[in-house]
PDB file of C-alpha atoms in Angstrom:
ATOM      1  CA  MET A   1     -15.229  -9.573  21.001  1.00 78.00           C
ATOM      2  CA  LYS A   2     -12.290 -10.935  18.897  1.00 92.00           C
ATOM      3  CA  TYR A   3     -11.098  -9.072  16.170  1.00 96.00           C
ATOM      4  CA  ARG A   4     -11.034  -5.591  17.265  1.00 96.00           C
ATOM      5  CA  MET A   5      -8.795  -4.104  13.735  1.00 97.00           C
ATOM      6  CA  LEU A   6      -9.615  -4.436  10.589  1.00 98.00           C
ATOM      7  CA  VAL A   7      -6.730  -3.601   7.856  1.00 98.00           C
ATOM      8  CA  LEU A   8      -7.836  -2.562   4.666  1.00 98.00           C
ATOM      9  CA  ASP A   9      -5.683  -2.269   1.267  1.00 98.00           C
ATOM     10  CA  LEU A  10      -6.899   0.445  -1.037  1.00 97.00           C
ATOM     11  CA  ASP A  11      -6.872  -0.682  -4.449  1.00 96.00           C
ATOM     12  CA  ASP A  12      -7.953  -4.046  -5.761  1.00 97.00           C
ATOM     13  CA  THR A  13      -9.189  -4.712  -2.121  1.00 98.00           C
ATOM     14  CA  LEU A  14     -11.362  -2.036  -1.085  1.00 98.00           C
ATOM     15  CA  LEU A  15     -12.005  -0.749  -4.535  1.00 97.00           C
ATOM     16  CA  THR A  16     -13.925  -1.748  -6.944  1.00 97.00           C
ATOM     17  CA  ASP A  17     -12.147  -1.868 -10.310  1.00 96.00           C
ATOM     18  CA  ASP A  18     -13.561   1.868 -11.174  1.00 95.00           C
ATOM     19  CA  LEU A  19     -11.592   3.140  -8.071  1.00 95.00           C
ATOM     20  CA  SER A  20     -15.215   3.118  -5.576  1.00 96.00           C
ATOM     21  CA  ILE A  21     -15.860   1.727  -2.128  1.00 97.00           C
ATOM     22  CA  GLY A  22     -19.199  -0.898  -2.979  1.00 96.00           C
ATOM     23  CA  GLU A  23     -22.287   0.195  -1.156  1.00 96.00           C
ATOM     24  CA  GLY A  24     -22.193  -3.330   0.701  1.00 97.00           C
ATOM     25  CA  ASP A  25     -18.627  -3.056   2.052  1.00 97.00           C
ATOM     26  CA  ARG A  26     -19.385   0.389   3.084  1.00 96.00           C
ATOM     27  CA  GLN A  27     -22.069  -0.789   4.876  1.00 97.00           C
ATOM     28  CA  ALA A  28     -20.505  -3.697   6.029  1.00 97.00           C
ATOM     29  CA  ILE A  29     -17.372  -1.261   7.497  1.00 97.00           C
ATOM     30  CA  GLN A  30     -19.781   0.999   8.983  1.00 96.00           C
ATOM     31  CA  LYS A  31     -21.560  -1.880  11.521  1.00 96.00           C
ATOM     32  CA  ALA A  32     -17.989  -3.019  12.314  1.00 96.00           C
ATOM     33  CA  SER A  33     -17.181   0.624  13.588  1.00 95.00           C
ATOM     34  CA  GLU A  34     -20.563   1.031  15.176  1.00 95.00           C
ATOM     35  CA  LEU A  35     -19.351  -2.066  17.051  1.00 94.00           C
ATOM     36  CA  GLY A  36     -16.371  -0.532  18.164  1.00 95.00           C
ATOM     37  CA  VAL A  37     -13.651  -2.128  16.039  1.00 96.00           C
ATOM     38  CA  CYS A  38     -10.800   0.008  14.640  1.00 96.00           C
ATOM     39  CA  ILE A  39     -10.936   0.243  10.953  1.00 97.00           C
ATOM     40  CA  THR A  40      -8.334   1.331   8.930  1.00 98.00           C
ATOM     41  CA  ILE A  41      -5.944   1.591   5.923  1.00 98.00           C
ATOM     42  CA  ALA A  42      -3.128   0.051   4.727  1.00 98.00           C
ATOM     43  CA  THR A  43      -1.705   0.935   1.379  1.00 97.00           C
ATOM     44  CA  GLY A  44       1.191   2.224  -1.224  1.00 96.00           C
ATOM     45  CA  ARG A  45      -0.818   5.342  -2.308  1.00 97.00           C
ATOM     46  CA  MET A  46       0.265   8.607  -1.369  1.00 97.00           C
ATOM     47  CA  PHE A  47      -1.206  10.010   2.159  1.00 98.00           C
ATOM     48  CA  LYS A  48      -3.073  12.627   0.012  1.00 96.00           C
ATOM     49  CA  ALA A  49      -5.026   9.767  -2.601  1.00 97.00           C
ATOM     50  CA  THR A  50      -5.606   8.087   0.897  1.00 97.00           C
ATOM     51  CA  LEU A  51      -7.386  10.992   2.324  1.00 96.00           C
ATOM     52  CA  PRO A  52     -10.455  10.792   0.520  1.00 96.00           C
ATOM     53  CA  TYR A  53     -11.346   6.803   1.175  1.00 97.00           C
ATOM     54  CA  ALA A  54     -10.893   7.266   4.876  1.00 97.00           C
ATOM     55  CA  GLU A  55     -13.021  10.233   4.961  1.00 95.00           C
ATOM     56  CA  GLN A  56     -15.588   8.776   2.953  1.00 95.00           C
ATOM     57  CA  LEU A  57     -15.091   5.468   5.308  1.00 95.00           C
ATOM     58  CA  GLY A  58     -15.064   8.292   8.651  1.00 93.00           C
ATOM     59  CA  ILE A  59     -11.645   6.752   9.611  1.00 92.00           C
ATOM     60  CA  ASN A  60     -10.506   8.950  12.239  1.00 86.00           C
ATOM     61  CA  VAL A  61      -7.356   6.730  13.247  1.00 91.00           C
ATOM     62  CA  PRO A  62      -3.925   6.770  11.372  1.00 96.00           C
ATOM     63  CA  VAL A  63      -3.944   5.134   7.899  1.00 98.00           C
ATOM     64  CA  ILE A  64      -0.487   3.872   6.897  1.00 98.00           C
ATOM     65  CA  THR A  65       0.857   4.504   3.308  1.00 98.00           C
ATOM     66  CA  TYR A  66       3.740   4.855   0.885  1.00 98.00           C
ATOM     67  CA  GLN A  67       3.057   0.834   1.685  1.00 96.00           C
ATOM     68  CA  GLY A  68       4.035   1.469   5.823  1.00 97.00           C
ATOM     69  CA  ALA A  69       6.515   3.819   5.091  1.00 98.00           C
ATOM     70  CA  LEU A  70       4.340   6.584   6.522  1.00 98.00           C
ATOM     71  CA  ILE A  71       1.584   6.551   9.063  1.00 98.00           C
ATOM     72  CA  LYS A  72      -0.219   9.295   9.647  1.00 97.00           C
ATOM     73  CA  GLU A  73      -3.210  10.899  10.908  1.00 95.00           C
ATOM     74  CA  THR A  74      -6.418  12.015   9.036  1.00 94.00           C
ATOM     75  CA  LYS A  75      -7.434  14.354  11.746  1.00 90.00           C
ATOM     76  CA  THR A  76      -4.369  16.737  12.053  1.00 92.00           C
ATOM     77  CA  ARG A  77      -2.008  15.851   9.550  1.00 92.00           C
ATOM     78  CA  LYS A  78       0.730  14.656  12.317  1.00 94.00           C
ATOM     79  CA  ASN A  79       3.186  12.231  11.655  1.00 95.00           C
ATOM     80  CA  LEU A  80       2.765   8.737  13.891  1.00 94.00           C
ATOM     81  CA  PHE A  81       6.015   7.188  11.776  1.00 95.00           C
ATOM     82  CA  HIS A  82       8.123   8.007   8.741  1.00 97.00           C
ATOM     83  CA  CYS A  83      10.848   5.775   7.417  1.00 97.00           C
ATOM     84  CA  PRO A  84      11.873   6.825   4.622  1.00 98.00           C
ATOM     85  CA  ILE A  85      14.657   5.912   1.653  1.00 98.00           C
ATOM     86  CA  PRO A  86      18.644   7.762   2.979  1.00 98.00           C
ATOM     87  CA  MET A  87      19.060  10.375   0.341  1.00 98.00           C
ATOM     88  CA  ASP A  88      22.587   8.654  -1.094  1.00 97.00           C
ATOM     89  CA  ILE A  89      20.939   5.222  -1.102  1.00 97.00           C
ATOM     90  CA  ALA A  90      17.200   6.819  -3.529  1.00 98.00           C
ATOM     91  CA  ARG A  91      20.056   8.788  -5.459  1.00 98.00           C
ATOM     92  CA  GLU A  92      21.615   5.797  -6.380  1.00 97.00           C
ATOM     93  CA  VAL A  93      18.640   3.469  -7.283  1.00 98.00           C
ATOM     94  CA  ALA A  94      17.330   6.116  -9.133  1.00 98.00           C
ATOM     95  CA  ARG A  95      20.212   6.520 -11.138  1.00 97.00           C
ATOM     96  CA  ASP A  96      20.759   3.077 -11.740  1.00 96.00           C
ATOM     97  CA  SER A  97      17.049   3.262 -13.493  1.00 96.00           C
ATOM     98  CA  ALA A  98      17.595   6.519 -15.234  1.00 96.00           C
ATOM     99  CA  ASP A  99      20.875   4.813 -17.412  1.00 95.00           C
ATOM    100  CA  LYS A 100      18.599   1.713 -17.666  1.00 95.00           C
ATOM    101  CA  ARG A 101      15.571   4.336 -19.333  1.00 96.00           C
ATOM    102  CA  LEU A 102      13.224   3.461 -16.949  1.00 97.00           C
ATOM    103  CA  TYR A 103      10.492   5.366 -16.047  1.00 97.00           C
ATOM    104  CA  MET A 104      10.536   6.482 -12.034  1.00 98.00           C
ATOM    105  CA  GLN A 105       8.861   7.950  -9.776  1.00 98.00           C
ATOM    106  CA  ALA A 106      10.087   9.913  -6.444  1.00 98.00           C
ATOM    107  CA  TYR A 107       7.795  10.875  -3.360  1.00 98.00           C
ATOM    108  CA  ILE A 108       9.023  13.441  -1.592  1.00 98.00           C
ATOM    109  CA  ASP A 109       6.868  15.225   1.318  1.00 97.00           C
ATOM    110  CA  ASP A 110       3.605  13.880  -0.087  1.00 97.00           C
ATOM    111  CA  ASP A 111       4.369  14.924  -3.905  1.00 97.00           C
ATOM    112  CA  TYR A 112       5.830  12.876  -6.828  1.00 98.00           C
ATOM    113  CA  TYR A 113       8.442  13.868  -9.080  1.00 98.00           C
ATOM    114  CA  VAL A 114       9.294  12.608 -12.342  1.00 97.00           C
ATOM    115  CA  GLU A 115      11.964  12.826 -14.911  1.00 96.00           C
ATOM    116  CA  LYS A 116       9.777  13.801 -17.631  1.00 95.00           C
ATOM    117  CA  TYR A 117       6.089  13.222 -18.471  1.00 96.00           C
ATOM    118  CA  THR A 118       4.913  10.270 -20.316  1.00 96.00           C
ATOM    119  CA  GLU A 119       1.935   7.912 -20.797  1.00 96.00           C
ATOM    120  CA  HIS A 120       3.294   6.308 -17.415  1.00 96.00           C
ATOM    121  CA  SER A 121       2.925   9.242 -15.623  1.00 95.00           C
ATOM    122  CA  ASP A 122      -0.221   9.622 -17.455  1.00 95.00           C
ATOM    123  CA  MET A 123      -1.561   6.378 -16.575  1.00 93.00           C
ATOM    124  CA  TYR A 124      -0.757   6.919 -12.683  1.00 95.00           C
ATOM    125  CA  GLU A 125      -2.247  10.318 -11.932  1.00 95.00           C
ATOM    126  CA  ARG A 126      -5.549   8.514 -13.608  1.00 92.00           C
ATOM    127  CA  ILE A 127      -5.560   6.280 -10.930  1.00 89.00           C
ATOM    128  CA  SER A 128      -4.303   8.574  -8.312  1.00 92.00           C
ATOM    129  CA  GLY A 129      -5.790  12.026  -9.023  1.00 92.00           C
ATOM    130  CA  PHE A 130      -2.638  13.685  -8.677  1.00 95.00           C
ATOM    131  CA  LYS A 131      -0.167  15.135 -11.322  1.00 96.00           C
ATOM    132  CA  GLY A 132       3.188  14.481 -10.957  1.00 96.00           C
ATOM    133  CA  ILE A 133       6.084  17.317 -10.872  1.00 97.00           C
ATOM    134  CA  GLU A 134       8.319  16.871 -13.791  1.00 97.00           C
ATOM    135  CA  VAL A 135      12.368  17.992 -12.254  1.00 97.00           C
ATOM    136  CA  GLY A 136      14.267  16.310 -15.473  1.00 96.00           C
ATOM    137  CA  ARG A 137      16.718  13.467 -13.856  1.00 96.00           C
ATOM    138  CA  LEU A 138      15.816  11.786 -10.010  1.00 98.00           C
ATOM    139  CA  ASP A 139      19.526  11.733  -8.998  1.00 97.00           C
ATOM    140  CA  LYS A 140      20.166  14.915 -10.019  1.00 96.00           C
ATOM    141  CA  PHE A 141      16.813  16.272  -8.456  1.00 98.00           C
ATOM    142  CA  ILE A 142      16.677  14.353  -4.823  1.00 98.00           C
ATOM    143  CA  ASP A 143      18.501  16.555  -2.613  1.00 97.00           C
ATOM    144  CA  THR A 144      16.424  14.640   0.860  1.00 98.00           C
ATOM    145  CA  ASP A 145      15.706  11.367   2.474  1.00 98.00           C
ATOM    146  CA  VAL A 146      12.979   9.758  -0.505  1.00 98.00           C
ATOM    147  CA  THR A 147       9.608   8.271   1.088  1.00 98.00           C
ATOM    148  CA  LYS A 148       9.112   5.452  -2.014  1.00 98.00           C
ATOM    149  CA  LEU A 149      10.187   5.221  -5.151  1.00 98.00           C
ATOM    150  CA  LEU A 150       8.275   3.875  -8.001  1.00 98.00           C
ATOM    151  CA  ILE A 151       9.232   2.325 -11.496  1.00 98.00           C
ATOM    152  CA  ILE A 152       6.178   1.700 -13.883  1.00 97.00           C
ATOM    153  CA  ASP A 153       6.474  -1.254 -17.019  1.00 97.00           C
ATOM    154  CA  ASP A 154       5.488  -4.033 -18.075  1.00 95.00           C
ATOM    155  CA  PRO A 155       4.794  -7.288 -15.792  1.00 95.00           C
ATOM    156  CA  VAL A 156       7.167  -9.054 -17.216  1.00 95.00           C
ATOM    157  CA  ASN A 157      10.197  -5.991 -17.229  1.00 96.00           C
ATOM    158  CA  ILE A 158       8.690  -5.439 -13.742  1.00 97.00           C
ATOM    159  CA  GLN A 159       9.401  -9.236 -12.885  1.00 94.00           C
ATOM    160  CA  LYS A 160      13.039  -9.266 -13.968  1.00 96.00           C
ATOM    161  CA  LEU A 161      13.339  -5.611 -12.448  1.00 97.00           C
ATOM    162  CA  LYS A 162      12.495  -6.922  -8.824  1.00 96.00           C
ATOM    163  CA  ASP A 163      14.788 -10.200  -9.490  1.00 96.00           C
ATOM    164  CA  LEU A 164      17.969  -7.657 -10.213  1.00 96.00           C
ATOM    165  CA  TYR A 165      17.115  -5.126  -7.724  1.00 97.00           C
ATOM    166  CA  LYS A 166      16.569  -7.163  -5.232  1.00 96.00           C
ATOM    167  CA  LYS A 167      20.154  -8.939  -5.844  1.00 96.00           C
ATOM    168  CA  GLN A 168      21.334  -5.397  -5.895  1.00 95.00           C
ATOM    169  CA  PHE A 169      19.109  -3.772  -2.972  1.00 96.00           C
ATOM    170  CA  GLY A 170      17.496  -6.359  -1.561  1.00 93.00           C
ATOM    171  CA  GLU A 171      19.532  -6.307   2.467  1.00 94.00           C
ATOM    172  CA  ILE A 172      18.806  -2.169   2.545  1.00 96.00           C
ATOM    173  CA  LEU A 173      15.122  -1.821   1.161  1.00 97.00           C
ATOM    174  CA  CYS A 174      12.015  -3.358   0.988  1.00 97.00           C
ATOM    175  CA  ILE A 175      11.286  -3.658  -2.937  1.00 97.00           C
ATOM    176  CA  THR A 176       7.632  -5.424  -3.660  1.00 95.00           C
ATOM    177  CA  THR A 177       4.966  -5.341  -6.337  1.00 94.00           C
ATOM    178  CA  SER A 178       1.673  -3.804  -5.630  1.00 93.00           C
ATOM    179  CA  LYS A 179       0.216  -4.422  -9.338  1.00 92.00           C
ATOM    180  CA  PRO A 180       2.069  -6.376 -12.059  1.00 94.00           C
ATOM    181  CA  THR A 181       3.329  -3.206 -13.645  1.00 96.00           C
ATOM    182  CA  LEU A 182       4.201  -1.619 -10.023  1.00 96.00           C
ATOM    183  CA  LEU A 183       7.955  -1.539  -8.980  1.00 97.00           C
ATOM    184  CA  GLU A 184       7.870   0.169  -5.233  1.00 97.00           C
ATOM    185  CA  PHE A 185      11.169   0.843  -3.491  1.00 98.00           C
ATOM    186  CA  THR A 186      10.941   1.694   0.750  1.00 98.00           C
ATOM    187  CA  HIS A 187      12.861   1.267   3.523  1.00 97.00           C
ATOM    188  CA  LYS A 188      13.870  -2.208   4.691  1.00 96.00           C
ATOM    189  CA  ASP A 189      11.716  -1.743   8.144  1.00 96.00           C
ATOM    190  CA  ALA A 190       8.569   0.317   5.599  1.00 96.00           C
ATOM    191  CA  THR A 191       6.421  -2.880   4.861  1.00 97.00           C
ATOM    192  CA  LYS A 192       2.326  -2.712   5.876  1.00 97.00           C
ATOM    193  CA  GLY A 193       3.612  -5.746   8.221  1.00 97.00           C
ATOM    194  CA  ARG A 194       5.590  -3.768  10.080  1.00 96.00           C
ATOM    195  CA  ALA A 195       3.198  -0.485  10.346  1.00 97.00           C
ATOM    196  CA  ILE A 196       0.283  -2.759  11.874  1.00 97.00           C
ATOM    197  CA  GLU A 197       2.470  -3.829  13.984  1.00 97.00           C
ATOM    198  CA  ARG A 198       3.488  -0.301  15.191  1.00 96.00           C
ATOM    199  CA  LEU A 199      -0.216   0.672  14.445  1.00 96.00           C
ATOM    200  CA  SER A 200      -2.009  -2.123  16.931  1.00 96.00           C
ATOM    201  CA  LYS A 201       0.773  -1.350  19.667  1.00 95.00           C
ATOM    202  CA  SER A 202       0.199   2.121  20.093  1.00 93.00           C
ATOM    203  CA  LEU A 203      -3.589   1.489  20.714  1.00 94.00           C
ATOM    204  CA  ASP A 204      -3.489  -1.772  22.584  1.00 95.00           C
ATOM    205  CA  ILE A 205      -4.263  -3.942  20.286  1.00 96.00           C
ATOM    206  CA  ASP A 206      -2.988  -7.812  20.274  1.00 95.00           C
ATOM    207  CA  ARG A 207      -2.210  -9.362  16.658  1.00 96.00           C
ATOM    208  CA  GLN A 208      -4.350 -11.711  17.334  1.00 97.00           C
ATOM    209  CA  GLY A 209      -7.051  -9.057  17.427  1.00 97.00           C
ATOM    210  CA  ILE A 210      -6.148  -8.471  13.762  1.00 98.00           C
ATOM    211  CA  VAL A 211      -7.964  -8.633  10.329  1.00 98.00           C
ATOM    212  CA  ALA A 212      -6.187  -7.443   7.355  1.00 98.00           C
ATOM    213  CA  ILE A 213      -7.485  -8.047   3.783  1.00 98.00           C
ATOM    214  CA  GLY A 214      -5.236  -7.840   0.791  1.00 98.00           C
ATOM    215  CA  ASP A 215      -4.564  -8.213  -2.888  1.00 97.00           C
ATOM    216  CA  SER A 216      -1.468  -8.067  -4.045  1.00 95.00           C
ATOM    217  CA  TYR A 217       2.249  -9.234  -2.844  1.00 94.00           C
ATOM    218  CA  ASN A 218       2.582  -5.694  -1.178  1.00 96.00           C
ATOM    219  CA  ASP A 219       0.195  -7.016   1.382  1.00 97.00           C
ATOM    220  CA  LEU A 220       2.107  -9.968   2.503  1.00 97.00           C
ATOM    221  CA  PRO A 221       4.098  -8.790   5.077  1.00 97.00           C
ATOM    222  CA  MET A 222      -0.046  -7.677   6.692  1.00 98.00           C
ATOM    223  CA  ILE A 223      -1.469 -10.740   6.209  1.00 98.00           C
ATOM    224  CA  GLU A 224       0.879 -12.757   7.346  1.00 97.00           C
ATOM    225  CA  TYR A 225       1.126 -10.909  10.189  1.00 98.00           C
ATOM    226  CA  ALA A 226      -2.230 -10.464  11.518  1.00 98.00           C
ATOM    227  CA  GLY A 227      -4.227 -12.988  13.728  1.00 97.00           C
ATOM    228  CA  LEU A 228      -6.500 -13.490  10.658  1.00 98.00           C
ATOM    229  CA  GLY A 229      -4.578 -12.710   7.581  1.00 98.00           C
ATOM    230  CA  VAL A 230      -7.427 -12.570   4.378  1.00 98.00           C
ATOM    231  CA  ALA A 231      -6.999 -11.995   0.146  1.00 98.00           C
ATOM    232  CA  MET A 232      -9.221 -10.898  -1.866  1.00 98.00           C
ATOM    233  CA  GLY A 233     -10.897 -13.507  -4.304  1.00 98.00           C
ATOM    234  CA  ASN A 234      -9.341 -11.909  -7.008  1.00 97.00           C
ATOM    235  CA  ALA A 235      -5.475 -12.124  -6.069  1.00 96.00           C
ATOM    236  CA  SER A 236      -2.941 -13.808  -7.288  1.00 91.00           C
ATOM    237  CA  GLU A 237      -2.434 -17.484  -6.738  1.00 94.00           C
ATOM    238  CA  ASP A 238       0.488 -17.249  -4.152  1.00 94.00           C
ATOM    239  CA  VAL A 239      -1.190 -15.095  -1.705  1.00 96.00           C
ATOM    240  CA  LYS A 240      -4.014 -17.145  -1.953  1.00 98.00           C
ATOM    241  CA  LYS A 241      -1.673 -19.876  -0.147  1.00 97.00           C
ATOM    242  CA  ARG A 242      -0.493 -17.442   2.180  1.00 97.00           C
ATOM    243  CA  ALA A 243      -3.503 -16.381   3.628  1.00 98.00           C
ATOM    244  CA  ASP A 244      -5.904 -17.777   6.281  1.00 98.00           C
ATOM    245  CA  TYR A 245      -9.183 -17.215   4.047  1.00 98.00           C
ATOM    246  CA  VAL A 246      -9.751 -16.300   0.707  1.00 98.00           C
ATOM    247  CA  THR A 247     -13.115 -13.793   0.867  1.00 98.00           C
ATOM    248  CA  HIS A 248     -14.992 -12.986  -2.565  1.00 98.00           C
ATOM    249  CA  THR A 249     -13.316 -10.422  -5.381  1.00 98.00           C
ATOM    250  CA  ASN A 250     -13.313  -5.931  -4.920  1.00 98.00           C
ATOM    251  CA  ASN A 251     -16.470  -6.374  -7.275  1.00 97.00           C
ATOM    252  CA  ASP A 252     -18.232  -8.331  -5.091  1.00 97.00           C
ATOM    253  CA  ASN A 253     -18.019  -7.012  -1.488  1.00 97.00           C
ATOM    254  CA  GLY A 254     -15.314  -9.381  -0.522  1.00 98.00           C
ATOM    255  CA  ILE A 255     -14.787  -6.658   2.571  1.00 98.00           C
ATOM    256  CA  ALA A 256     -18.083  -7.261   3.330  1.00 98.00           C
ATOM    257  CA  HIS A 257     -17.936 -11.291   3.542  1.00 97.00           C
ATOM    258  CA  VAL A 258     -15.638 -10.833   5.648  1.00 98.00           C
ATOM    259  CA  ILE A 259     -17.192  -8.304   8.563  1.00 97.00           C
ATOM    260  CA  GLU A 260     -20.067 -10.443   8.420  1.00 96.00           C
ATOM    261  CA  LYS A 261     -18.489 -14.143   8.978  1.00 96.00           C
ATOM    262  CA  PHE A 262     -16.131 -13.325  11.650  1.00 96.00           C
ATOM    263  CA  ILE A 263     -16.588 -10.047  13.122  1.00 95.00           C
ATOM    264  CA  LEU A 264     -20.462  -9.735  12.846  1.00 93.00           C
ATOM    265  CA  LYS A 265     -21.385 -13.488  13.630  1.00 85.00           C
ATOM    266  CA  GLU A 266     -17.477 -13.587  14.840  1.00 70.00           C
ATOM    267  CA  ASP A 267     -17.685 -17.365  13.309  1.00 65.00           C
ATOM    268  CA  THR A 268     -14.170 -18.760  14.329  1.00 62.00           C
ATOM    269  CA  SER A 269     -13.913 -21.365  11.139  1.00 60.00           C
ATOM    270  CA  CYS A 270     -11.799 -20.488   7.998  1.00 61.00           C
ATOM    271  CA  GLU A 271     -13.695 -22.819   5.766  1.00 63.00           C
TER     272      GLU A 271
END
């Protein structure tokens, strides 16, 4: 079998717009698993917001969370890899965001903290299923390393902030977008590409044996690392151009299409 590992982004990839896993995708994943393919998830979500989906799929290998900053066992809850933002850098970014009156979240020990509850925190709670903890100014609160920082704003401002923060912190942090309204900060070595490299080596799987599927800019490192990098039909044109193959959308069994074509039928054509 050419492909031995399948890595799936969650939001707008494995999950439909109503945040569920389509039955066609679920069945195809089960068939691939029965053939011995290693199935895992690579997401920007917290581990505890990822675990319910991993359990639905019966995933029993480590999952990649926080954009690659945390690789964690689903059964034992053991951390296999954790690469947080150093405390002083996290404080500096949080201070700058507070001075700009931006909404920010800081993730520590699989919880997230906010200065105060807003419409942004309400929106994020609906998506993640978990409520943040209100603590006042984050730069005053942070007293340890931080797994991830996140800014929520409108898409136009997010793009401007992405360019700005890359100039300020681009040499020491990975700064990317997972959705048009979400700007994410992790350690420079915490990307989905580096994470699947680490995980696949621990499982003795060559990069050419990996299929990685995603939809957004934060997925590009793993799409470009994998032997077969796939963009969803609902991905941006920039992401599609840098993928080896473009599948159907997240609402149209895009995952099942890839599995059937490249794993079950072992088609080698990307047409």
